[in-house]
XYZ file of C-alpha atoms in Angstrom:
635
model
C 29.164 183.035 2.486
C 32.677 182.656 1.720
C 33.460 185.053 4.502
C 31.289 183.066 6.831
C 32.822 179.909 5.670
C 36.167 181.399 6.066
C 35.246 182.698 9.449
C 33.724 179.451 10.405
C 36.632 177.623 9.013
C 38.878 180.065 10.756
C 37.125 179.400 13.987
C 37.086 175.800 13.228
C 40.696 175.936 12.236
C 41.379 177.958 15.265
C 39.616 175.470 17.347
C 41.549 172.683 15.736
C 44.753 174.494 16.322
C 43.737 175.131 19.851
C 42.843 171.495 20.350
C 46.072 170.392 18.858
C 47.977 172.801 20.983
C 46.039 171.736 24.020
C 46.636 168.090 23.186
C 50.367 168.688 22.854
C 50.438 170.629 26.028
C 48.856 167.759 27.944
C 50.769 165.035 26.339
C 47.920 163.894 24.000
C 48.294 162.763 20.428
C 46.599 163.840 17.178
C 43.274 162.253 16.462
C 42.403 161.620 20.135
C 40.299 163.593 22.508
C 41.815 165.889 25.074
C 43.576 163.983 27.962
C 42.933 160.513 26.490
C 46.262 159.702 24.855
C 48.916 157.472 26.372
C 51.304 160.375 26.815
C 48.920 162.284 29.049
C 50.444 163.715 32.343
C 53.400 162.340 34.307
C 52.242 158.739 33.775
C 53.229 158.702 30.176
C 56.347 157.073 28.772
C 58.110 160.382 28.497
C 57.423 161.127 32.173
C 58.842 157.826 33.326
C 61.912 158.364 31.243
C 62.518 161.757 32.751
C 62.005 160.267 36.258
C 64.522 157.484 35.634
C 66.948 159.945 34.190
C 66.655 162.075 37.316
C 67.261 159.077 39.550
C 70.311 158.123 37.551
C 71.678 161.618 37.838
C 71.196 161.614 41.574
C 72.873 158.160 41.918
C 75.794 159.293 39.852
C 76.160 162.411 41.971
C 76.000 160.280 45.137
C 78.617 157.871 43.823
C 80.853 160.735 42.969
C 80.355 162.218 46.407
C 81.035 158.817 48.072
C 84.219 158.384 46.054
C 85.324 161.863 46.982
C 84.638 161.294 50.757
C 85.680 157.614 51.025
C 89.148 158.307 52.314
C 87.861 160.810 54.858
C 85.272 158.360 56.186
C 87.769 155.490 56.367
C 90.131 157.695 58.294
C 87.363 158.571 60.715
C 86.421 154.886 61.216
C 90.047 153.963 61.767
C 90.439 156.701 64.339
C 87.329 155.494 66.188
C 88.563 151.890 66.083
C 92.009 152.827 67.305
C 90.489 154.918 70.054
C 88.313 151.982 71.093
C 91.281 149.608 71.066
C 93.366 152.101 73.014
C 90.614 152.378 75.596
C 90.338 148.597 75.841
C 94.102 148.157 76.148
C 94.267 150.935 78.673
C 91.467 149.417 80.670
C 93.173 146.021 80.518
C 96.499 147.505 81.646
C 94.819 149.326 84.509
C 92.865 146.192 85.455
C 96.058 144.117 85.325
C 97.907 146.481 87.646
C 94.953 146.735 89.993
C 94.478 142.958 90.103
C 96.013 141.311 93.128
C 96.758 137.636 93.407
C 94.420 136.514 96.215
C 95.353 134.197 99.038
C 94.191 130.578 98.687
C 90.761 129.699 100.034
C 90.804 128.549 103.659
C 89.535 125.134 102.578
C 92.389 124.746 100.092
C 94.849 125.708 102.820
C 93.443 123.013 105.102
C 95.121 119.659 105.147
C 94.541 116.359 106.839
C 96.992 114.466 108.991
C 97.733 110.941 107.817
C 98.649 108.058 110.075
C 100.710 105.101 108.857
C 101.913 101.991 110.620
C 105.505 101.049 111.443
C 106.069 99.924 107.843
C 104.402 102.912 106.175
C 101.099 101.192 105.415
C 98.153 103.571 105.455
C 96.275 103.500 108.730
C 93.839 106.408 108.440
C 93.546 110.177 108.609
C 92.177 112.992 110.686
C 91.053 116.344 109.333
C 88.308 118.165 107.406
C 89.854 117.650 103.954
C 91.721 114.646 102.610
C 94.715 116.648 101.413
C 98.402 116.809 102.168
C 100.842 119.269 100.654
C 104.135 117.937 99.377
C 106.967 119.724 97.559
C 107.252 119.218 93.815
C 110.535 117.409 94.415
C 108.505 114.519 95.899
C 106.436 114.175 92.732
C 108.290 112.080 90.130
C 109.030 113.874 86.882
C 107.017 111.327 84.899
C 103.966 112.099 87.039
C 104.381 115.833 86.414
C 104.665 115.245 82.681
C 101.621 112.947 82.704
C 99.485 115.719 84.224
C 100.811 118.231 81.682
C 100.096 115.802 78.831
C 96.547 115.263 80.085
C 95.589 118.814 81.012
C 97.762 121.451 79.297
C 100.494 120.421 76.885
C 101.655 124.004 76.321
C 102.025 124.636 80.057
C 105.799 125.056 79.995
C 105.613 127.741 77.295
C 102.220 129.483 77.525
C 101.521 132.761 79.322
C 98.912 131.418 81.681
C 96.127 131.354 79.096
C 95.970 129.433 75.827
C 93.696 130.466 72.934
C 94.579 127.207 71.170
C 93.390 125.164 74.145
C 90.125 127.096 74.204
C 89.632 126.516 70.482
C 90.482 122.817 70.862
C 87.978 122.449 73.693
C 85.292 124.165 71.640
C 85.980 121.887 68.655
C 85.843 118.769 70.863
C 82.482 119.903 72.176
C 81.106 120.569 68.682
C 82.514 117.386 67.136
C 81.439 115.150 70.009
C 84.963 114.080 70.900
C 86.429 113.466 74.354
C 85.976 116.325 76.742
C 88.875 118.770 76.559
C 89.753 121.434 79.106
C 89.785 124.945 77.668
C 91.619 126.249 80.728
C 95.349 126.007 81.267
C 96.825 124.429 84.377
C 97.437 127.956 85.646
C 93.792 128.892 85.113
C 92.597 125.698 86.780
C 94.786 126.419 89.790
C 93.459 129.983 90.000
C 89.873 128.765 89.702
C 90.233 125.930 92.219
C 92.414 127.551 94.843
C 92.049 131.320 94.524
C 88.594 132.112 93.101
C 85.009 130.969 93.456
C 83.740 128.386 90.937
C 80.877 130.544 89.614
C 80.545 130.666 85.815
C 80.290 134.386 84.984
C 82.076 136.543 82.432
C 83.467 138.829 85.111
C 84.939 135.893 87.023
C 86.397 134.389 83.852
C 87.973 137.755 82.984
C 89.448 138.033 86.459
C 90.651 134.435 86.212
C 92.508 135.258 83.001
C 94.112 138.392 84.478
C 95.234 136.571 87.626
C 96.534 133.661 85.530
C 98.637 135.988 83.381
C 99.938 137.839 86.429
C 100.651 134.567 88.240
C 102.560 133.290 85.219
C 104.664 136.457 85.149
C 105.408 136.504 88.885
C 105.762 132.807 89.750
C 107.843 130.052 88.260
C 106.199 127.225 86.348
C 107.316 124.785 89.039
C 105.623 126.862 91.768
C 102.384 126.946 89.790
C 102.529 123.218 89.051
C 103.226 122.435 92.702
C 100.211 124.473 93.805
C 98.051 122.797 91.189
C 99.120 119.256 92.084
C 98.478 119.944 95.776
C 94.921 121.244 95.247
C 93.386 119.618 92.164
C 90.598 117.143 92.918
C 91.158 113.505 91.922
C 87.906 111.948 93.108
C 87.487 109.498 95.996
C 87.548 112.498 98.348
C 91.214 113.137 97.568
C 92.454 116.676 96.936
C 96.046 116.725 95.760
C 98.419 114.149 94.326
C 99.575 112.739 97.695
C 96.094 111.826 98.909
C 95.171 110.546 95.450
C 98.184 108.224 95.391
C 97.119 106.742 98.731
C 93.424 106.470 97.882
C 93.903 104.854 94.472
C 97.084 102.822 94.910
C 97.995 102.802 98.610
C 101.411 104.440 98.025
C 103.035 107.832 98.497
C 103.215 110.150 95.490
C 106.985 109.700 95.331
C 106.484 105.976 94.682
C 104.024 106.300 91.774
C 105.037 104.380 88.660
C 104.730 105.701 85.110
C 101.491 103.768 84.620
C 100.029 104.892 87.931
C 100.961 108.518 87.318
C 99.337 108.478 83.876
C 96.198 106.906 85.350
C 95.873 109.619 88.005
C 96.470 112.312 85.399
C 93.674 110.800 83.310
C 91.271 110.885 86.253
C 91.486 114.698 86.604
C 89.315 115.167 83.507
C 86.112 113.831 85.135
C 87.057 112.724 88.679
C 83.522 112.011 89.881
C 83.139 109.520 87.017
C 86.584 107.965 86.808
C 86.899 107.446 90.582
C 84.938 104.198 90.142
C 87.634 102.706 87.927
C 88.674 99.315 89.197
C 85.175 98.410 90.380
C 83.040 99.456 87.386
C 84.091 97.730 84.098
C 82.549 100.412 81.861
C 84.310 103.226 83.695
C 87.561 101.282 83.720
C 87.427 100.699 79.945
C 86.855 104.409 79.262
C 89.676 105.399 81.571
C 92.026 102.920 79.879
C 91.420 104.706 76.555
C 92.277 108.071 78.072
C 95.288 106.566 79.888
C 96.676 105.306 76.577
C 96.109 108.738 75.013
C 98.120 110.349 77.827
C 100.958 107.822 77.494
C 101.082 108.342 73.709
C 101.445 112.085 74.259
C 104.210 111.507 76.810
C 106.081 109.252 74.417
C 105.661 111.767 71.575
C 107.053 114.598 73.711
C 109.966 112.513 74.972
C 108.740 112.460 78.582
C 109.013 108.669 78.524
C 110.953 106.351 76.261
C 109.411 104.133 73.629
C 110.397 101.143 75.774
C 108.523 102.585 78.754
C 105.497 103.193 76.574
C 105.565 99.677 75.182
C 105.958 98.144 78.638
C 103.198 100.157 80.315
C 100.292 98.185 81.763
C 97.142 99.690 83.196
C 97.567 99.612 86.985
C 95.282 97.874 89.458
C 93.147 100.295 91.475
C 92.223 99.787 95.102
C 88.641 98.753 95.640
C 86.139 101.611 95.707
C 84.321 102.644 97.772
C 86.844 101.943 100.542
C 85.775 100.519 103.884
C 85.487 102.712 106.952
C 87.915 102.718 109.837
C 85.430 102.623 112.685
C 86.003 98.950 113.437
C 89.569 98.965 114.743
C 91.800 101.627 113.307
C 90.210 104.534 115.122
C 91.421 103.066 118.425
C 94.967 103.275 117.094
C 94.479 106.743 115.604
C 93.038 108.032 118.877
C 96.093 106.885 120.813
C 98.607 108.134 118.237
C 96.841 111.490 117.698
C 96.841 112.255 121.404
C 100.526 111.419 121.696
C 101.534 113.259 118.499
C 99.748 116.460 119.558
C 101.515 116.268 122.917
C 104.917 115.795 121.280
C 104.372 118.829 119.011
C 102.842 120.978 121.728
C 99.610 121.616 119.816
C 95.967 120.626 120.144
C 94.543 117.557 118.448
C 92.416 119.836 116.279
C 95.517 121.698 115.109
C 97.172 118.356 114.442
C 94.214 117.166 112.331
C 94.314 120.290 110.125
C 98.072 120.573 109.915
C 99.012 118.205 107.093
C 101.330 116.029 109.169
C 102.310 112.436 108.522
C 102.430 110.432 111.741
C 104.368 107.195 111.536
C 103.107 104.996 114.353
C 104.694 101.980 116.024
C 101.738 99.724 115.217
C 101.930 96.681 113.003
C 98.683 96.866 111.039
C 98.889 93.255 109.841
C 99.211 91.988 113.410
C 96.467 94.359 114.567
C 94.064 93.056 111.919
C 94.947 89.486 112.824
C 94.267 90.265 116.498
C 90.848 91.688 115.625
C 90.025 88.587 113.618
C 91.127 86.209 116.369
C 89.279 88.148 119.055
C 86.117 88.370 116.958
C 86.044 84.593 116.432
C 85.173 84.054 120.074
C 83.038 87.111 120.758
C 79.912 86.363 122.766
C 77.833 89.500 122.657
C 74.675 87.824 123.847
C 74.927 84.569 125.719
C 72.779 82.552 128.050
C 75.120 79.660 128.563
C 74.191 76.850 130.896
C 76.379 74.263 132.458
C 77.433 71.771 129.841
C 80.024 69.160 129.136
C 83.099 70.655 127.479
C 84.904 69.067 124.601
C 88.321 67.528 125.044
C 89.897 70.518 123.265
C 88.191 72.966 125.615
C 89.283 70.988 128.653
C 92.872 70.893 127.405
C 92.839 74.609 126.682
C 91.455 75.408 130.129
C 94.093 73.222 131.731
C 96.872 74.878 129.741
C 95.511 78.338 130.545
C 95.161 77.478 134.237
C 91.541 78.557 134.215
C 88.919 77.970 136.843
C 86.270 75.319 136.483
C 84.133 77.597 134.384
C 81.961 74.723 133.217
C 80.308 74.901 136.604
C 79.399 78.555 136.110
C 75.898 79.312 135.043
C 75.319 82.684 133.398
C 71.985 84.321 133.067
C 70.806 87.091 130.796
C 72.888 88.879 128.152
C 76.631 88.872 128.699
C 79.153 90.897 126.760
C 82.733 89.633 126.753
C 85.490 92.249 126.425
C 88.920 91.424 125.057
C 91.942 93.720 125.381
C 95.296 92.939 123.783
C 98.627 94.764 124.116
C 101.888 93.833 122.433
C 105.020 95.927 122.982
C 108.791 95.718 122.704
C 110.690 95.179 126.005
C 113.371 97.765 126.722
C 112.050 99.972 123.912
C 108.375 100.639 124.636
C 107.117 100.587 121.043
C 103.499 99.385 121.016
C 102.860 96.912 118.202
C 99.254 95.917 118.951
C 96.626 97.852 120.886
C 93.305 96.054 120.630
C 90.796 97.980 122.712
C 87.440 96.683 121.563
C 85.496 95.010 118.781
C 83.976 98.129 117.222
C 84.940 101.760 117.748
C 81.557 102.971 116.472
C 79.694 101.222 119.288
C 82.429 101.547 121.936
C 84.967 104.346 121.455
C 86.449 103.641 124.896
C 89.760 101.775 124.560
C 89.825 98.841 127.010
C 93.516 98.136 126.361
C 94.777 101.657 127.067
C 92.227 103.043 129.508
C 90.235 100.115 130.874
C 90.683 99.094 134.514
C 90.615 95.298 134.734
C 90.853 93.396 138.030
C 94.322 91.863 138.118
C 93.964 89.237 140.854
C 96.729 86.664 140.625
C 98.206 88.304 137.501
C 100.272 90.514 139.870
C 101.593 87.702 142.068
C 105.021 87.478 140.368
C 105.752 91.050 141.577
C 104.688 90.518 145.186
C 107.348 91.298 147.796
C 109.537 92.887 145.140
C 111.053 96.354 145.495
C 109.698 98.222 142.506
C 110.893 101.677 141.488
C 109.006 104.410 139.637
C 106.881 104.226 137.617
C 105.985 100.740 138.905
C 106.155 101.696 142.584
C 102.471 101.202 143.402
C 101.786 98.437 140.881
C 101.095 95.705 143.431
C 98.720 98.019 145.305
C 96.663 98.652 142.166
C 93.710 96.282 142.163
C 92.662 97.026 138.583
C 95.515 98.198 136.315
C 95.090 98.881 132.631
C 96.230 96.076 130.295
C 98.867 98.482 128.919
C 100.349 99.054 132.364
C 100.443 95.391 133.272
C 102.079 94.560 129.933
C 104.686 97.271 130.655
C 105.485 95.640 134.006
C 106.105 92.236 132.416
C 108.110 93.932 129.637
C 110.324 95.409 132.365
C 111.033 91.926 133.669
C 111.772 90.768 130.111
C 114.273 93.646 129.721
C 116.157 92.641 132.921
C 114.584 95.397 135.020
C 114.694 98.237 132.449
C 111.345 100.008 132.208
C 110.576 101.627 128.825
C 107.755 104.155 128.589
C 105.177 102.810 126.093
C 104.841 104.955 122.976
C 102.804 104.798 119.774
C 104.416 107.557 117.647
C 107.739 106.813 115.986
C 108.084 109.853 113.707
C 106.222 112.994 112.648
C 106.920 114.743 109.346
C 105.396 117.590 107.385
C 106.124 118.443 103.752
C 109.096 116.094 103.854
C 110.630 117.669 106.970
C 111.043 115.630 110.158
C 109.543 117.425 113.164
C 109.797 114.648 115.753
C 111.490 111.291 116.044
C 110.987 108.979 118.997
C 113.777 107.572 121.134
C 113.241 105.001 123.884
C 112.798 106.569 127.303
C 114.087 104.036 129.785
C 114.907 103.781 133.475
C 115.574 101.014 135.953
C 112.349 99.985 137.690
C 113.490 96.677 139.296
C 116.756 94.997 139.986
C 118.192 92.534 137.529
C 117.927 89.833 140.179
C 114.228 90.526 140.743
C 113.620 90.488 137.000
C 115.382 87.107 136.890
C 113.104 85.812 139.641
C 110.026 86.737 137.619
C 111.510 85.018 134.596
C 112.375 81.927 136.624
C 108.856 81.803 138.037
C 107.324 82.005 134.592
C 109.888 80.048 132.617
C 110.654 77.397 135.150
C 114.257 77.972 134.066
C 115.963 81.080 132.742
C 116.816 79.767 129.286
C 113.450 78.234 128.476
C 111.039 79.197 125.696
C 108.841 82.342 125.996
C 107.290 82.610 129.446
C 103.538 82.522 129.995
C 101.704 83.704 133.067
C 97.968 83.218 133.550
C 96.146 85.109 136.283
C 92.578 85.858 137.200
C 90.311 87.740 139.574
C 87.846 85.038 140.532
C 85.618 84.182 137.632
C 85.312 87.818 136.525
C 88.601 88.372 134.678
C 91.268 86.321 132.976
C 94.810 87.503 132.137
C 97.458 85.817 130.051
C 100.910 87.289 129.412
C 103.603 85.777 127.242
C 107.045 87.337 126.887
C 110.660 86.906 125.922
C 113.405 89.444 125.283
C 111.801 90.469 122.007
C 108.100 90.835 122.715
C 105.615 91.092 125.565
C 102.006 90.151 124.811
C 99.170 90.557 127.281
C 95.578 89.405 126.748
C 92.870 90.409 129.234
C 89.257 89.201 129.251
C 86.343 90.360 131.377
C 82.569 90.173 131.049
C 79.642 92.385 131.943
C 75.879 92.598 131.754
C 75.374 95.557 129.385
C 73.620 98.686 130.640
C 69.908 98.846 129.951
C 68.026 102.102 130.215
C 68.915 103.682 133.555
C 70.476 100.461 134.780
C 74.291 100.599 134.701
C 76.465 97.806 133.392
C 77.334 95.163 135.951
C 80.237 92.664 136.121
C 79.409 89.161 134.991
C 81.256 85.834 135.213
C 83.162 84.849 132.133
C 81.775 81.957 130.072
C 83.556 78.626 130.198
C 85.086 79.253 126.772
C 87.175 82.174 128.111
C 90.246 80.019 128.751
C 90.403 78.570 125.273
C 89.642 81.963 123.759
C 92.458 83.691 125.673
C 94.932 81.009 124.661
C 93.830 81.143 121.012
C 94.293 84.920 120.814
C 97.629 84.844 122.631
C 99.157 82.075 120.519
C 97.770 83.470 117.263
C 99.020 87.012 117.797
C 102.398 85.824 119.088
C 103.027 83.703 116.028
C 101.854 86.545 113.765
C 104.307 89.056 115.196
C 107.372 87.006 116.119
C 109.004 85.167 113.232
C 108.410 81.448 113.471
C 109.467 80.394 109.980
C 112.228 77.826 109.715
C 115.640 79.439 109.916
C 114.222 82.733 111.218
C 116.319 84.290 113.971
C 114.708 87.196 115.861
C 118.065 87.975 117.453
C 119.518 88.898 114.068
C 118.199 92.465 114.239
C 119.947 94.654 116.834
C 118.028 97.277 118.771
C 120.120 100.060 120.334
C 117.264 100.852 122.730
C 117.584 97.475 124.478
C 120.226 96.135 126.841
C 123.154 94.351 125.241
C 122.117 91.181 123.458
C 118.445 92.106 123.186
C 116.542 92.756 119.975
C 113.125 93.932 118.985
C 110.797 91.397 117.342
C 110.997 90.772 113.647
C 107.622 90.565 111.984
C 106.845 87.284 110.327
C 104.463 88.983 107.901
C 107.095 91.268 106.354
């Protein structure tokens, strides 16, 4: 038994030992069944510990490896970065050298031709673009500095681009401040005049390259001149010269400090600020920007503190401006034709050439003529015989008119008035009224209209006339301009002066043409004296007046002295209807008083009549000795 017990115990002990061994092998613990203890397999605490230890060893090894290779990797990254930068710089250098400064756009090269009257007052323009180039020398320094203060304060020192300006513009946009331009003046000039306005990265990159190249190859003054001649100011004006005329009615060279700062302020948002002067809200906003520009000018020393303190916001011309179809186009037509002939070019070339044509017209007298003529315009009348007032009877008697009260008109009648005023012995045309409205009648009755002369030519009958008046008395229907020239010849003691409307033509400050009287003897001095005696009654009397007519169809009245010849011609017609042509019509009974009113009104407007005024005080080398040209009472 003991052996069995021992054997059994041995087996049992063996089994226990085996179990224990098995339990230890599997991570079990004494007293628990096989595989049930917490240390069983890789999920036990010991397994996790070994796993964490392995991870730590690997991390340590990796850190050591990173530390050992850090310098090598940094060197590699630096090499790649330097290579990239080198490629970029190389590409930029190649692009810079390959970039060519383009020619200006055709539309920026186009200019308009401006017409002014005898005193420099703006008359109108011809051309596709309201722009005139002027040299920088004709732009006052304070105007230049105002534009720099408003648009690019680092212009004199930057390289064509300005990172600071870009950053400032971005900040203004983010902060909600006033709009700031991120582009320099050079960039704006490149964008406006040399490139298309599209907003793409490639165009912006090209803009920057051209700006840098332009800055390196052109002077700052050249760039500023190009910019000032092309930048848009609103009101249809491209360039500082047109802007000065459109906003203030002056040339750029005459802009004041306040006016220059105002125009510089407009550049920021021209389509908005162009309404300043007529829109209170816009004006108030522009005043704020104007003050900001002036403050910058004072801070930089461009203007003195006294100039800053004395600055007042300037008065703008009314906007939108009126058109010039009513009267001024008649004058521009005549002057444009003559100017093109004097320069030997076409009228189209003249319109696009950027010329300034100084005419002989007096715009104040021309406007007064239009007003006086319009007061008596009968576009549609159906007048019947009626009793005239005492004033009308007196006017008809003074004008030597027919008994027009006995005339009965029927249907619509349109009365035409033509007025010519010119200087005897010189030929300068002061007034050329050819119709009431150019838009409805572009034909100029004063220059091109044939009006029956009738008795208006009687003073020249039997007289020996020389060229160009040779066939005057055989011309049944001369133009009002020609008849006025004939009476002006008599006023100048027989000296005929070719009528002209262009006094001077300039371009970019250079004079291309200047008029001189073209005179010749067309009648003897004795014959001229006979005309004067017939009209004056005596040679030393007041200005002569001659009234003539062709039946009841036309009425002429000419007044002259040595200083001015003024001719007024009236005729009437039944307007064309459908296929029916216009037909002559008798003048209404008011024609006499109307002719006299226009003649006296225009005469007094042109010739000085103020007390103490002496027209003979101004000599005119184009006239015979002792003669003068008229002095304008309105100047």
